[in-house]
Coordinates of C-alpha atoms in Angstrom, one line a residue:
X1 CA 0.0 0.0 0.0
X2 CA 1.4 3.2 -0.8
X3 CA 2.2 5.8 1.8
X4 CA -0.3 8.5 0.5
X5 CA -2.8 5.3 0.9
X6 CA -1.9 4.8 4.6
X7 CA -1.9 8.4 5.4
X8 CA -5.6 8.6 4.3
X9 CA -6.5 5.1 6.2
X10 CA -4.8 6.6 9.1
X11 CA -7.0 9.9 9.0
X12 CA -10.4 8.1 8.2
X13 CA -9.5 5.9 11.3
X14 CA -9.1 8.7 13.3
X15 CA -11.5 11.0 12.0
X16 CA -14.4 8.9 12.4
X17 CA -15.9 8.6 15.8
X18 CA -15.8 5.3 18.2
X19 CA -18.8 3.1 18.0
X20 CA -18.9 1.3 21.5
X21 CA -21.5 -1.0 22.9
X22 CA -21.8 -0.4 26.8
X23 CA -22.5 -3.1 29.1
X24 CA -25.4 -2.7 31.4
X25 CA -22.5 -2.5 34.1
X26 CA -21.7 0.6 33.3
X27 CA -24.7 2.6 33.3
X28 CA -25.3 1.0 36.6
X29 CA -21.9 1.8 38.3
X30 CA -22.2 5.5 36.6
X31 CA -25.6 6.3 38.0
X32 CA -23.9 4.7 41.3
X33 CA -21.1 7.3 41.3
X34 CA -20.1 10.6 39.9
X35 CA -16.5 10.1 40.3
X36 CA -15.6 6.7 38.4
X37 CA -14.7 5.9 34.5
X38 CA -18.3 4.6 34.3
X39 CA -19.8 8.2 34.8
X40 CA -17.0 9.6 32.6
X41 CA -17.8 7.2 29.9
X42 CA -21.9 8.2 30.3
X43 CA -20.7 12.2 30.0
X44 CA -18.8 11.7 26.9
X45 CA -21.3 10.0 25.2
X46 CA -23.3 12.7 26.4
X47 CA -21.6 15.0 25.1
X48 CA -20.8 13.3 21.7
X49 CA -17.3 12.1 22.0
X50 CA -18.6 8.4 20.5
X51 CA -21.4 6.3 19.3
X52 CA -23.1 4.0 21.6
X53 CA -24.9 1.3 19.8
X54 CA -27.9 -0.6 21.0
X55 CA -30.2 -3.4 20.3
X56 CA -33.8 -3.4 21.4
X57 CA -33.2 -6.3 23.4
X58 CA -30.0 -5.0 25.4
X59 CA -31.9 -1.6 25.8
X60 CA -35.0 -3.5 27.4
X61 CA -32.6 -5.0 29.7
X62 CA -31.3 -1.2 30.5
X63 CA -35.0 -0.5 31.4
X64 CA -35.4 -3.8 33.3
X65 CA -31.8 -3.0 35.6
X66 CA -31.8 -0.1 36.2
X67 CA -36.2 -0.2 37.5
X68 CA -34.7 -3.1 39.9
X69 CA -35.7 -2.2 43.8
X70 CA -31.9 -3.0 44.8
X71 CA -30.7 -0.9 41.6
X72 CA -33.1 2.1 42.7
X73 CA -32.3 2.2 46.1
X74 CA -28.7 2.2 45.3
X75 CA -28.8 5.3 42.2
X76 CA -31.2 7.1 44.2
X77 CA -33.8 7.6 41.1
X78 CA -37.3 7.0 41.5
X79 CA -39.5 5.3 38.2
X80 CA -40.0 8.5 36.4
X81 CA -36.9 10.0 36.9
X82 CA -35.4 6.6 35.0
X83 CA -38.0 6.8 32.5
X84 CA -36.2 9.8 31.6
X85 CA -32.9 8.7 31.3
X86 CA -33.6 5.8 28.9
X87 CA -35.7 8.7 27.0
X88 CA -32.4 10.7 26.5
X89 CA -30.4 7.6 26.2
X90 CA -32.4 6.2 23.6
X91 CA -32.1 9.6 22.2
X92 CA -28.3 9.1 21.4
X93 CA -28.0 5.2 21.2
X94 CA -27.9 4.3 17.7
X95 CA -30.2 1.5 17.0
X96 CA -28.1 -2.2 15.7
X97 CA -30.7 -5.0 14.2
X98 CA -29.4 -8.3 15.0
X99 CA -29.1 -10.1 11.6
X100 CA -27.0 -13.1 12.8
X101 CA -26.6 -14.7 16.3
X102 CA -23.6 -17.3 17.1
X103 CA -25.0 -18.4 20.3
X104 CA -23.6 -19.7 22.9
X105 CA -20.1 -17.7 22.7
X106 CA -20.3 -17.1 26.2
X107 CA -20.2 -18.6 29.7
X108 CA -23.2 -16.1 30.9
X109 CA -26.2 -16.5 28.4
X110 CA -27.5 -13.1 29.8
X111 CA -23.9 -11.6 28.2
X112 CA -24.6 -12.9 24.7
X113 CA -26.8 -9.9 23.3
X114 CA -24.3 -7.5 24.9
X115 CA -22.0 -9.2 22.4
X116 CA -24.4 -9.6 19.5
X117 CA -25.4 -5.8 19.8
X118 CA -21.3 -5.1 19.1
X119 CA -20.9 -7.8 16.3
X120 CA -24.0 -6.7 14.5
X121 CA -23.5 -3.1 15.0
X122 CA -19.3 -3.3 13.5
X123 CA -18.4 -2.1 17.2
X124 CA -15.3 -0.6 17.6
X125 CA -15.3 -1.5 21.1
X126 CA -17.7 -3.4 23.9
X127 CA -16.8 -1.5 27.2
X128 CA -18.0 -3.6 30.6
X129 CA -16.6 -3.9 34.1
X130 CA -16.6 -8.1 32.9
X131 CA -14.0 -8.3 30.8
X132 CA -12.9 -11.7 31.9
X133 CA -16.8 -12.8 30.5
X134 CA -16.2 -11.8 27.0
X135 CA -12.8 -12.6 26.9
X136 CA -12.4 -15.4 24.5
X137 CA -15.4 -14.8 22.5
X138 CA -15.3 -11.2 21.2
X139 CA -11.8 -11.3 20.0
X140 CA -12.7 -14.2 17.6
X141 CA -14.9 -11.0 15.8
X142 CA -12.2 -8.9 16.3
X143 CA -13.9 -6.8 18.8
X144 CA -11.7 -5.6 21.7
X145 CA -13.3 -5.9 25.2
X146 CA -12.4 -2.7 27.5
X147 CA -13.0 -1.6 31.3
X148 CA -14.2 2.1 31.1
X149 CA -10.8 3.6 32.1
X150 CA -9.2 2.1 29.1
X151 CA -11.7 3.2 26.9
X152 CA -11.7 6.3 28.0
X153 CA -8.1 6.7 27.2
X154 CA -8.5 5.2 23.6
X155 CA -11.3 8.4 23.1
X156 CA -8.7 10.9 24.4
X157 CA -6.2 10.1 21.5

């Protein structure tokens, strides 16, 4: 490949923003805390810094976590108030249909449509606390598995 070639790959690749799929760890330990990765990660996709993609079925199981008793008592936030989160978050999550499934991949059948939702969506990234869980599956798509600190670091270069 030519050097002009790889100078233009180079630029697209870091032109064009990260498309991560979050784990439903990570909105739970960022509502938990204002001060961890986990919150940072929620701010930047706030703010734009990435893509988070989203199947319906991993957003239901947003909805169905974060409306746990132990989950509310924990964040604080009362049924309307996270009615209104997954209305903004659903604002910014870009929507993935699952085409293809390759199931089972994983040790934790609850895991496997965290890890469909980043194979059918071309993720650039899955970002979850249980890294060890998707360990030997999502590499095998060529999907890198990141805590939130790590991520976060990839987004600020």
């Amino acid at each position: 490949m030519s050097h002009v070639l790889l100078c233009l790959q180079n630029f697209l690749m870091i032109d064009r923003m990260k498309r991560a799929v979050l784990d439903t760890n990570i909105l739970t330990a960022g509502l938990r805390s204002r001060r961890g990765a986990s919150f940072a990660v929620l701010s930047l996709l706030a703010d734009g810094q990435f893509r988070a993609l989203v199947t319906t079925a991993l957003f239901l199981e947003y909805e169905a976590v974060l409306k746990r008793p132990e989950q509310r008592e924990v964040h604080g936030l009362g049924e309307a108030d996270v009615d209104r989160l997954l209305a903004e978050l659903a604002a910014v999550l870009e929507p993935v249909d699952v085409r293809f499934t390759w199931r089972p991949q994983l040790s934790d059948p609850a895991d496997e449509m965290v890890l469909e939702a980043a194979v059918n969506g071309r993720a650039d990234v899955l970002v979850t606390h249980n890294v060890r869980d998707f360990a030997a599956a999502a590499p095998r798509f060529g999907i890198p598995v990141l805590r939130p600190a790590e991520f976060l670091r990839g987004v600020a270069t």
